[in-house]
């Protein structure tokens, strides 16, 4: 991973649909060079996927919730595997404190949060407790950023 790769990634983070030709022009590189580097980053797993960012309110996903979950550590793998199957759970993080896991969840409404997520988590074997933090407004959300040392 060199400065050229990082520069290419910066462009793709801003617009994952940006064509290799446009990136090459911006970086004063050959299009084939940019294309080869993107393919190599895909092959080694640096680039996991190209995706789209959706206006969640436009598609009706109006409730964003962070859920802290404390679990029995000997059931960690089973719990993580179950959580990964819940469509409304967007992200799962392991923490040091105050919870064992932190989930980012997005649902249509409070009812679907309760039915599709909270009750499912509450019934999981090995979940000790959970606490929900409901958000009221998002001021910044990014899915990709490239920071340089």
mmCIF file of N, CA and C in Angstrom, residues 26-121:
data_model
loop_
_atom_site.group_PDB
_atom_site.id
_atom_site.type_symbol
_atom_site.label_atom_id
_atom_site.label_comp_id
_atom_site.label_asym_id
_atom_site.label_seq_id
_atom_site.Cartn_x
_atom_site.Cartn_y
_atom_site.Cartn_z
ATOM 1 N N UNK A 26 -7.192 12.668 -12.653
ATOM 2 C CA UNK A 26 -6.969 13.454 -11.430
ATOM 3 C C UNK A 26 -5.587 13.223 -10.837
ATOM 4 N N UNK A 27 -5.093 11.989 -10.930
ATOM 5 C CA UNK A 27 -3.816 11.634 -10.296
ATOM 6 C C UNK A 27 -2.643 11.636 -11.275
ATOM 7 N N UNK A 28 -2.923 11.991 -12.529
ATOM 8 C CA UNK A 28 -1.892 12.016 -13.573
ATOM 9 C C UNK A 28 -1.230 10.647 -13.730
ATOM 10 N N UNK A 29 -2.073 9.631 -13.854
ATOM 11 C CA UNK A 29 -1.616 8.250 -14.040
ATOM 12 C C UNK A 29 -2.276 7.669 -15.287
ATOM 13 N N UNK A 30 -1.742 6.562 -15.757
ATOM 14 C CA UNK A 30 -2.377 5.835 -16.850
ATOM 15 C C UNK A 30 -3.622 5.125 -16.320
ATOM 16 N N UNK A 31 -4.662 5.093 -17.133
ATOM 17 C CA UNK A 31 -5.897 4.415 -16.742
ATOM 18 C C UNK A 31 -5.632 2.954 -16.404
ATOM 19 N N UNK A 32 -4.774 2.308 -17.179
ATOM 20 C CA UNK A 32 -4.466 0.894 -16.924
ATOM 21 C C UNK A 32 -3.811 0.702 -15.558
ATOM 22 N N UNK A 33 -2.990 1.663 -15.141
ATOM 23 C CA UNK A 33 -2.345 1.592 -13.826
ATOM 24 C C UNK A 33 -3.394 1.639 -12.721
ATOM 25 N N UNK A 34 -4.321 2.577 -12.835
ATOM 26 C CA UNK A 34 -5.378 2.714 -11.832
ATOM 27 C C UNK A 34 -6.230 1.452 -11.806
ATOM 28 N N UNK A 35 -6.611 0.969 -12.973
ATOM 29 C CA UNK A 35 -7.446 -0.230 -13.050
ATOM 30 C C UNK A 35 -6.746 -1.430 -12.408
ATOM 31 N N UNK A 36 -5.474 -1.631 -12.719
ATOM 32 C CA UNK A 36 -4.715 -2.756 -12.157
ATOM 33 C C UNK A 36 -4.603 -2.648 -10.643
ATOM 34 N N UNK A 37 -4.371 -1.438 -10.155
ATOM 35 C CA UNK A 37 -4.242 -1.255 -8.704
ATOM 36 C C UNK A 37 -5.570 -1.511 -7.995
ATOM 37 N N UNK A 38 -6.665 -1.067 -8.584
ATOM 38 C CA UNK A 38 -7.980 -1.330 -7.989
ATOM 39 C C UNK A 38 -8.238 -2.832 -7.950
ATOM 40 N N UNK A 39 -7.960 -3.513 -9.037
ATOM 41 C CA UNK A 39 -8.159 -4.965 -9.081
ATOM 42 C C UNK A 39 -7.294 -5.677 -8.051
ATOM 43 N N UNK A 40 -6.048 -5.230 -7.901
ATOM 44 C CA UNK A 40 -5.164 -5.859 -6.909
ATOM 45 C C UNK A 40 -5.701 -5.636 -5.494
ATOM 46 N N UNK A 41 -6.188 -4.412 -5.210
ATOM 47 C CA UNK A 41 -6.740 -4.128 -3.879
ATOM 48 C C UNK A 41 -8.000 -4.958 -3.624
ATOM 49 N N UNK A 42 -8.754 -5.260 -4.666
ATOM 50 C CA UNK A 42 -9.920 -6.145 -4.517
ATOM 51 C C UNK A 42 -9.470 -7.572 -4.231
ATOM 52 N N UNK A 43 -8.456 -8.027 -4.954
ATOM 53 C CA UNK A 43 -7.963 -9.399 -4.792
ATOM 54 C C UNK A 43 -7.424 -9.659 -3.392
ATOM 55 N N UNK A 44 -6.688 -8.687 -2.837
ATOM 56 C CA UNK A 44 -6.083 -8.894 -1.514
ATOM 57 C C UNK A 44 -7.039 -8.542 -0.377
ATOM 58 N N UNK A 45 -8.199 -7.971 -0.705
ATOM 59 C CA UNK A 45 -9.195 -7.690 0.328
ATOM 60 C C UNK A 45 -9.163 -6.289 0.897
ATOM 61 N N UNK A 46 -8.304 -5.421 0.379
ATOM 62 C CA UNK A 46 -8.307 -4.029 0.834
ATOM 63 C C UNK A 46 -9.642 -3.382 0.482
ATOM 64 N N UNK A 47 -10.091 -3.595 -0.738
ATOM 65 C CA UNK A 47 -11.427 -3.160 -1.157
ATOM 66 C C UNK A 47 -12.342 -4.368 -1.023
ATOM 67 N N UNK A 48 -13.306 -4.253 -0.113
ATOM 68 C CA UNK A 48 -14.208 -5.381 0.137
ATOM 69 C C UNK A 48 -15.408 -5.372 -0.791
ATOM 70 N N UNK A 49 -15.933 -4.188 -1.080
ATOM 71 C CA UNK A 49 -17.095 -4.093 -1.958
ATOM 72 C C UNK A 49 -17.284 -2.651 -2.398
ATOM 73 N N UNK A 50 -17.998 -2.495 -3.482
ATOM 74 C CA UNK A 50 -18.441 -1.178 -3.926
ATOM 75 C C UNK A 50 -19.907 -1.099 -3.548
ATOM 76 N N UNK A 51 -20.305 0.005 -2.939
ATOM 77 C CA UNK A 51 -21.647 0.059 -2.380
ATOM 78 C C UNK A 51 -22.298 1.408 -2.660
ATOM 79 N N UNK A 52 -23.520 1.544 -2.210
ATOM 80 C CA UNK A 52 -24.279 2.772 -2.385
ATOM 81 C C UNK A 52 -24.711 3.272 -1.008
ATOM 82 N N UNK A 53 -24.742 4.577 -0.849
ATOM 83 C CA UNK A 53 -25.225 5.166 0.398
ATOM 84 C C UNK A 53 -26.647 5.671 0.151
ATOM 85 N N UNK A 54 -27.565 5.234 0.991
ATOM 86 C CA UNK A 54 -28.986 5.515 0.813
ATOM 87 C C UNK A 54 -29.434 6.566 1.819
ATOM 88 N N UNK A 55 -30.324 7.451 1.388
ATOM 89 C CA UNK A 55 -30.985 8.365 2.315
ATOM 90 C C UNK A 55 -32.004 7.527 3.076
ATOM 91 N N UNK A 56 -31.668 7.194 4.308
ATOM 92 C CA UNK A 56 -32.486 6.245 5.071
ATOM 93 C C UNK A 56 -33.921 6.729 5.270
ATOM 94 N N UNK A 57 -34.113 8.029 5.446
ATOM 95 C CA UNK A 57 -35.472 8.550 5.623
ATOM 96 C C UNK A 57 -36.299 8.347 4.355
ATOM 97 N N UNK A 58 -35.665 8.460 3.205
ATOM 98 C CA UNK A 58 -36.376 8.286 1.932
ATOM 99 C C UNK A 58 -36.898 6.866 1.745
ATOM 100 N N UNK A 59 -36.222 5.891 2.351
ATOM 101 C CA UNK A 59 -36.676 4.497 2.229
ATOM 102 C C UNK A 59 -37.407 4.029 3.485
ATOM 103 N N UNK A 60 -37.690 4.972 4.387
ATOM 104 C CA UNK A 60 -38.511 4.661 5.551
ATOM 105 C C UNK A 60 -37.783 4.125 6.765
ATOM 106 N N UNK A 61 -36.457 4.081 6.709
ATOM 107 C CA UNK A 61 -35.700 3.610 7.879
ATOM 108 C C UNK A 61 -35.445 4.809 8.794
ATOM 109 N N UNK A 62 -36.399 5.059 9.665
ATOM 110 C CA UNK A 62 -36.420 6.296 10.442
ATOM 111 C C UNK A 62 -35.794 6.207 11.822
ATOM 112 N N UNK A 63 -35.516 4.999 12.305
ATOM 113 C CA UNK A 63 -35.023 4.841 13.673
ATOM 114 C C UNK A 63 -33.623 4.223 13.649
ATOM 115 N N UNK A 64 -32.652 4.996 14.126
ATOM 116 C CA UNK A 64 -31.287 4.486 14.287
ATOM 117 C C UNK A 64 -31.031 4.350 15.774
ATOM 118 N N UNK A 65 -30.601 3.170 16.174
ATOM 119 C CA UNK A 65 -30.411 2.851 17.587
ATOM 120 C C UNK A 65 -29.055 2.197 17.782
ATOM 121 N N UNK A 66 -28.398 2.557 18.858
ATOM 122 C CA UNK A 66 -27.185 1.864 19.282
ATOM 123 C C UNK A 66 -27.563 1.041 20.506
ATOM 124 N N UNK A 67 -27.195 -0.222 20.485
ATOM 125 C CA UNK A 67 -27.570 -1.120 21.578
ATOM 126 C C UNK A 67 -26.313 -1.703 22.193
ATOM 127 N N UNK A 68 -26.135 -1.449 23.486
ATOM 128 C CA UNK A 68 -25.041 -2.054 24.236
ATOM 129 C C UNK A 68 -25.515 -3.374 24.810
ATOM 130 N N UNK A 69 -24.732 -4.426 24.604
ATOM 131 C CA UNK A 69 -25.139 -5.763 25.035
ATOM 132 C C UNK A 69 -24.040 -6.377 25.889
ATOM 133 N N UNK A 70 -24.418 -6.892 27.048
ATOM 134 C CA UNK A 70 -23.494 -7.656 27.890
ATOM 135 C C UNK A 70 -23.832 -9.132 27.751
ATOM 136 N N UNK A 71 -22.793 -9.941 27.574
ATOM 137 C CA UNK A 71 -23.003 -11.358 27.271
ATOM 138 C C UNK A 71 -22.137 -12.244 28.156
ATOM 139 N N UNK A 72 -22.518 -13.511 28.202
ATOM 140 C CA UNK A 72 -21.666 -14.525 28.819
ATOM 141 C C UNK A 72 -20.591 -14.868 27.791
ATOM 142 N N UNK A 73 -19.330 -14.706 28.184
ATOM 143 C CA UNK A 73 -18.238 -14.841 27.215
ATOM 144 C C UNK A 73 -18.141 -16.232 26.592
ATOM 145 N N UNK A 74 -18.548 -17.248 27.316
ATOM 146 C CA UNK A 74 -18.470 -18.599 26.752
ATOM 147 C C UNK A 74 -19.518 -18.833 25.654
ATOM 148 N N UNK A 75 -20.441 -17.873 25.478
ATOM 149 C CA UNK A 75 -21.464 -17.984 24.430
ATOM 150 C C UNK A 75 -21.271 -16.918 23.348
ATOM 151 N N UNK A 76 -20.130 -16.266 23.392
ATOM 152 C CA UNK A 76 -19.823 -15.143 22.501
ATOM 153 C C UNK A 76 -19.990 -15.486 21.015
ATOM 154 N N UNK A 77 -19.385 -16.562 20.568
ATOM 155 C CA UNK A 77 -19.418 -16.926 19.145
ATOM 156 C C UNK A 77 -20.850 -17.180 18.680
ATOM 157 N N UNK A 78 -21.615 -17.932 19.469
ATOM 158 C CA UNK A 78 -23.009 -18.211 19.097
ATOM 159 C C UNK A 78 -23.838 -16.934 19.024
ATOM 160 N N UNK A 79 -23.625 -16.040 19.981
ATOM 161 C CA UNK A 79 -24.371 -14.779 19.994
ATOM 162 C C UNK A 79 -23.996 -13.938 18.776
ATOM 163 N N UNK A 80 -22.707 -13.823 18.498
ATOM 164 C CA UNK A 80 -22.273 -13.046 17.331
ATOM 165 C C UNK A 80 -22.861 -13.617 16.043
ATOM 166 N N UNK A 81 -22.845 -14.917 15.915
ATOM 167 C CA UNK A 81 -23.406 -15.539 14.711
ATOM 168 C C UNK A 81 -24.899 -15.266 14.576
ATOM 169 N N UNK A 82 -25.628 -15.292 15.682
ATOM 170 C CA UNK A 82 -27.067 -14.982 15.635
ATOM 171 C C UNK A 82 -27.301 -13.518 15.283
ATOM 172 N N UNK A 83 -26.513 -12.623 15.897
ATOM 173 C CA UNK A 83 -26.674 -11.193 15.620
ATOM 174 C C UNK A 83 -26.422 -10.883 14.146
ATOM 175 N N UNK A 84 -25.467 -11.570 13.549
ATOM 176 C CA UNK A 84 -25.143 -11.342 12.133
ATOM 177 C C UNK A 84 -26.297 -11.706 11.209
ATOM 178 N N UNK A 85 -27.225 -12.514 11.678
ATOM 179 C CA UNK A 85 -28.365 -12.917 10.840
ATOM 180 C C UNK A 85 -29.534 -11.938 10.912
ATOM 181 N N UNK A 86 -29.478 -10.976 11.819
ATOM 182 C CA UNK A 86 -30.567 -10.003 11.966
ATOM 183 C C UNK A 86 -30.339 -8.880 10.959
ATOM 184 N N UNK A 87 -31.221 -8.765 9.984
ATOM 185 C CA UNK A 87 -31.045 -7.780 8.910
ATOM 186 C C UNK A 87 -30.949 -6.348 9.413
ATOM 187 N N UNK A 88 -31.681 -6.015 10.462
ATOM 188 C CA UNK A 88 -31.687 -4.644 10.974
ATOM 189 C C UNK A 88 -30.391 -4.264 11.681
ATOM 190 N N UNK A 89 -29.586 -5.239 12.054
ATOM 191 C CA UNK A 89 -28.295 -4.967 12.702
ATOM 192 C C UNK A 89 -27.280 -4.674 11.601
ATOM 193 N N UNK A 90 -26.839 -3.415 11.545
ATOM 194 C CA UNK A 90 -25.917 -2.986 10.495
ATOM 195 C C UNK A 90 -24.463 -3.226 10.853
ATOM 196 N N UNK A 91 -24.123 -3.003 12.122
ATOM 197 C CA UNK A 91 -22.734 -3.107 12.559
ATOM 198 C C UNK A 91 -22.682 -3.724 13.948
ATOM 199 N N UNK A 92 -21.613 -4.481 14.202
ATOM 200 C CA UNK A 92 -21.400 -5.118 15.505
ATOM 201 C C UNK A 92 -19.957 -4.860 15.908
ATOM 202 N N UNK A 93 -19.763 -4.293 17.088
ATOM 203 C CA UNK A 93 -18.424 -4.014 17.600
ATOM 204 C C UNK A 93 -18.230 -4.692 18.942
ATOM 205 N N UNK A 94 -17.033 -5.202 19.184
ATOM 206 C CA UNK A 94 -16.665 -5.680 20.520
ATOM 207 C C UNK A 94 -16.019 -4.516 21.252
ATOM 208 N N UNK A 95 -16.355 -4.367 22.524
ATOM 209 C CA UNK A 95 -15.861 -3.258 23.337
ATOM 210 C C UNK A 95 -15.123 -3.776 24.562
ATOM 211 N N UNK A 96 -14.386 -2.872 25.182
ATOM 212 C CA UNK A 96 -13.791 -3.186 26.478
ATOM 213 C C UNK A 96 -14.785 -2.882 27.590
ATOM 214 N N UNK A 97 -15.410 -1.728 27.545
ATOM 215 C CA UNK A 97 -16.403 -1.314 28.539
ATOM 216 C C UNK A 97 -17.283 -0.246 27.929
ATOM 217 N N UNK A 98 -18.425 0.059 28.407
ATOM 218 C CA UNK A 98 -19.177 -0.553 29.498
ATOM 219 C C UNK A 98 -19.974 -1.782 29.059
ATOM 220 N N UNK A 99 -19.945 -2.104 27.747
ATOM 221 C CA UNK A 99 -20.665 -3.278 27.243
ATOM 222 C C UNK A 99 -19.668 -4.235 26.611
ATOM 223 N N UNK A 100 -20.113 -5.439 26.370
ATOM 224 C CA UNK A 100 -19.288 -6.398 25.631
ATOM 225 C C UNK A 100 -19.406 -6.162 24.128
ATOM 226 N N UNK A 101 -20.619 -5.810 23.688
ATOM 227 C CA UNK A 101 -20.886 -5.571 22.273
ATOM 228 C C UNK A 101 -21.655 -4.270 22.105
ATOM 229 N N UNK A 102 -21.422 -3.607 20.987
ATOM 230 C CA UNK A 102 -22.205 -2.426 20.623
ATOM 231 C C UNK A 102 -22.742 -2.658 19.217
ATOM 232 N N UNK A 103 -24.053 -2.522 19.067
ATOM 233 C CA UNK A 103 -24.709 -2.754 17.790
ATOM 234 C C UNK A 103 -25.242 -1.445 17.235
ATOM 235 N N UNK A 104 -25.102 -1.269 15.946
ATOM 236 C CA UNK A 104 -25.779 -0.170 15.257
ATOM 237 C C UNK A 104 -26.936 -0.804 14.504
ATOM 238 N N UNK A 105 -28.137 -0.302 14.785
ATOM 239 C CA UNK A 105 -29.361 -0.897 14.256
ATOM 240 C C UNK A 105 -30.172 0.187 13.561
ATOM 241 N N UNK A 106 -30.775 -0.170 12.440
ATOM 242 C CA UNK A 106 -31.656 0.772 11.758
ATOM 243 C C UNK A 106 -32.956 0.050 11.428
ATOM 244 N N UNK A 107 -34.085 0.666 11.848
ATOM 245 C CA UNK A 107 -35.405 0.063 11.641
ATOM 246 C C UNK A 107 -36.393 1.108 11.122
ATOM 247 N N UNK A 108 -37.553 0.609 10.686
ATOM 248 C CA UNK A 108 -38.593 1.500 10.174
ATOM 249 C C UNK A 108 -39.226 2.335 11.282
ATOM 250 N N UNK A 109 -39.419 1.708 12.450
ATOM 251 C CA UNK A 109 -40.098 2.389 13.546
ATOM 252 C C UNK A 109 -39.766 1.686 14.862
ATOM 253 N N UNK A 110 -40.282 2.239 15.954
ATOM 254 C CA UNK A 110 -40.028 1.678 17.284
ATOM 255 C C UNK A 110 -40.608 0.267 17.394
ATOM 256 N N UNK A 111 -41.771 0.055 16.808
ATOM 257 C CA UNK A 111 -42.394 -1.271 16.862
ATOM 258 C C UNK A 111 -41.485 -2.322 16.221
ATOM 259 N N UNK A 112 -40.947 -2.038 15.043
ATOM 260 C CA UNK A 112 -40.067 -3.024 14.395
ATOM 261 C C UNK A 112 -38.753 -3.173 15.154
ATOM 262 N N UNK A 113 -38.285 -2.111 15.801
ATOM 263 C CA UNK A 113 -37.099 -2.223 16.660
ATOM 264 C C UNK A 113 -37.374 -3.225 17.774
ATOM 265 N N UNK A 114 -38.521 -3.064 18.418
ATOM 266 C CA UNK A 114 -38.872 -3.950 19.533
ATOM 267 C C UNK A 114 -39.071 -5.390 19.062
ATOM 268 N N UNK A 115 -39.861 -5.567 18.005
ATOM 269 C CA UNK A 115 -40.207 -6.912 17.528
ATOM 270 C C UNK A 115 -39.033 -7.633 16.866
ATOM 271 N N UNK A 116 -38.328 -6.943 15.993
ATOM 272 C CA UNK A 116 -37.304 -7.589 15.165
ATOM 273 C C UNK A 116 -35.921 -7.646 15.794
ATOM 274 N N UNK A 117 -35.691 -6.776 16.787
ATOM 275 C CA UNK A 117 -34.337 -6.710 17.339
ATOM 276 C C UNK A 117 -34.323 -6.942 18.849
ATOM 277 N N UNK A 118 -34.973 -6.065 19.600
ATOM 278 C CA UNK A 118 -34.854 -6.123 21.057
ATOM 279 C C UNK A 118 -35.379 -7.431 21.639
ATOM 280 N N UNK A 119 -36.517 -7.902 21.162
ATOM 281 C CA UNK A 119 -37.046 -9.169 21.678
ATOM 282 C C UNK A 119 -36.170 -10.349 21.267
ATOM 283 N N UNK A 120 -35.640 -10.306 20.067
ATOM 284 C CA UNK A 120 -34.753 -11.379 19.601
ATOM 285 C C UNK A 120 -33.493 -11.419 20.454
ATOM 286 N N UNK A 121 -32.900 -10.248 20.693
ATOM 287 C CA UNK A 121 -31.693 -10.185 21.525
ATOM 288 C C UNK A 121 -32.009 -10.633 22.947
#
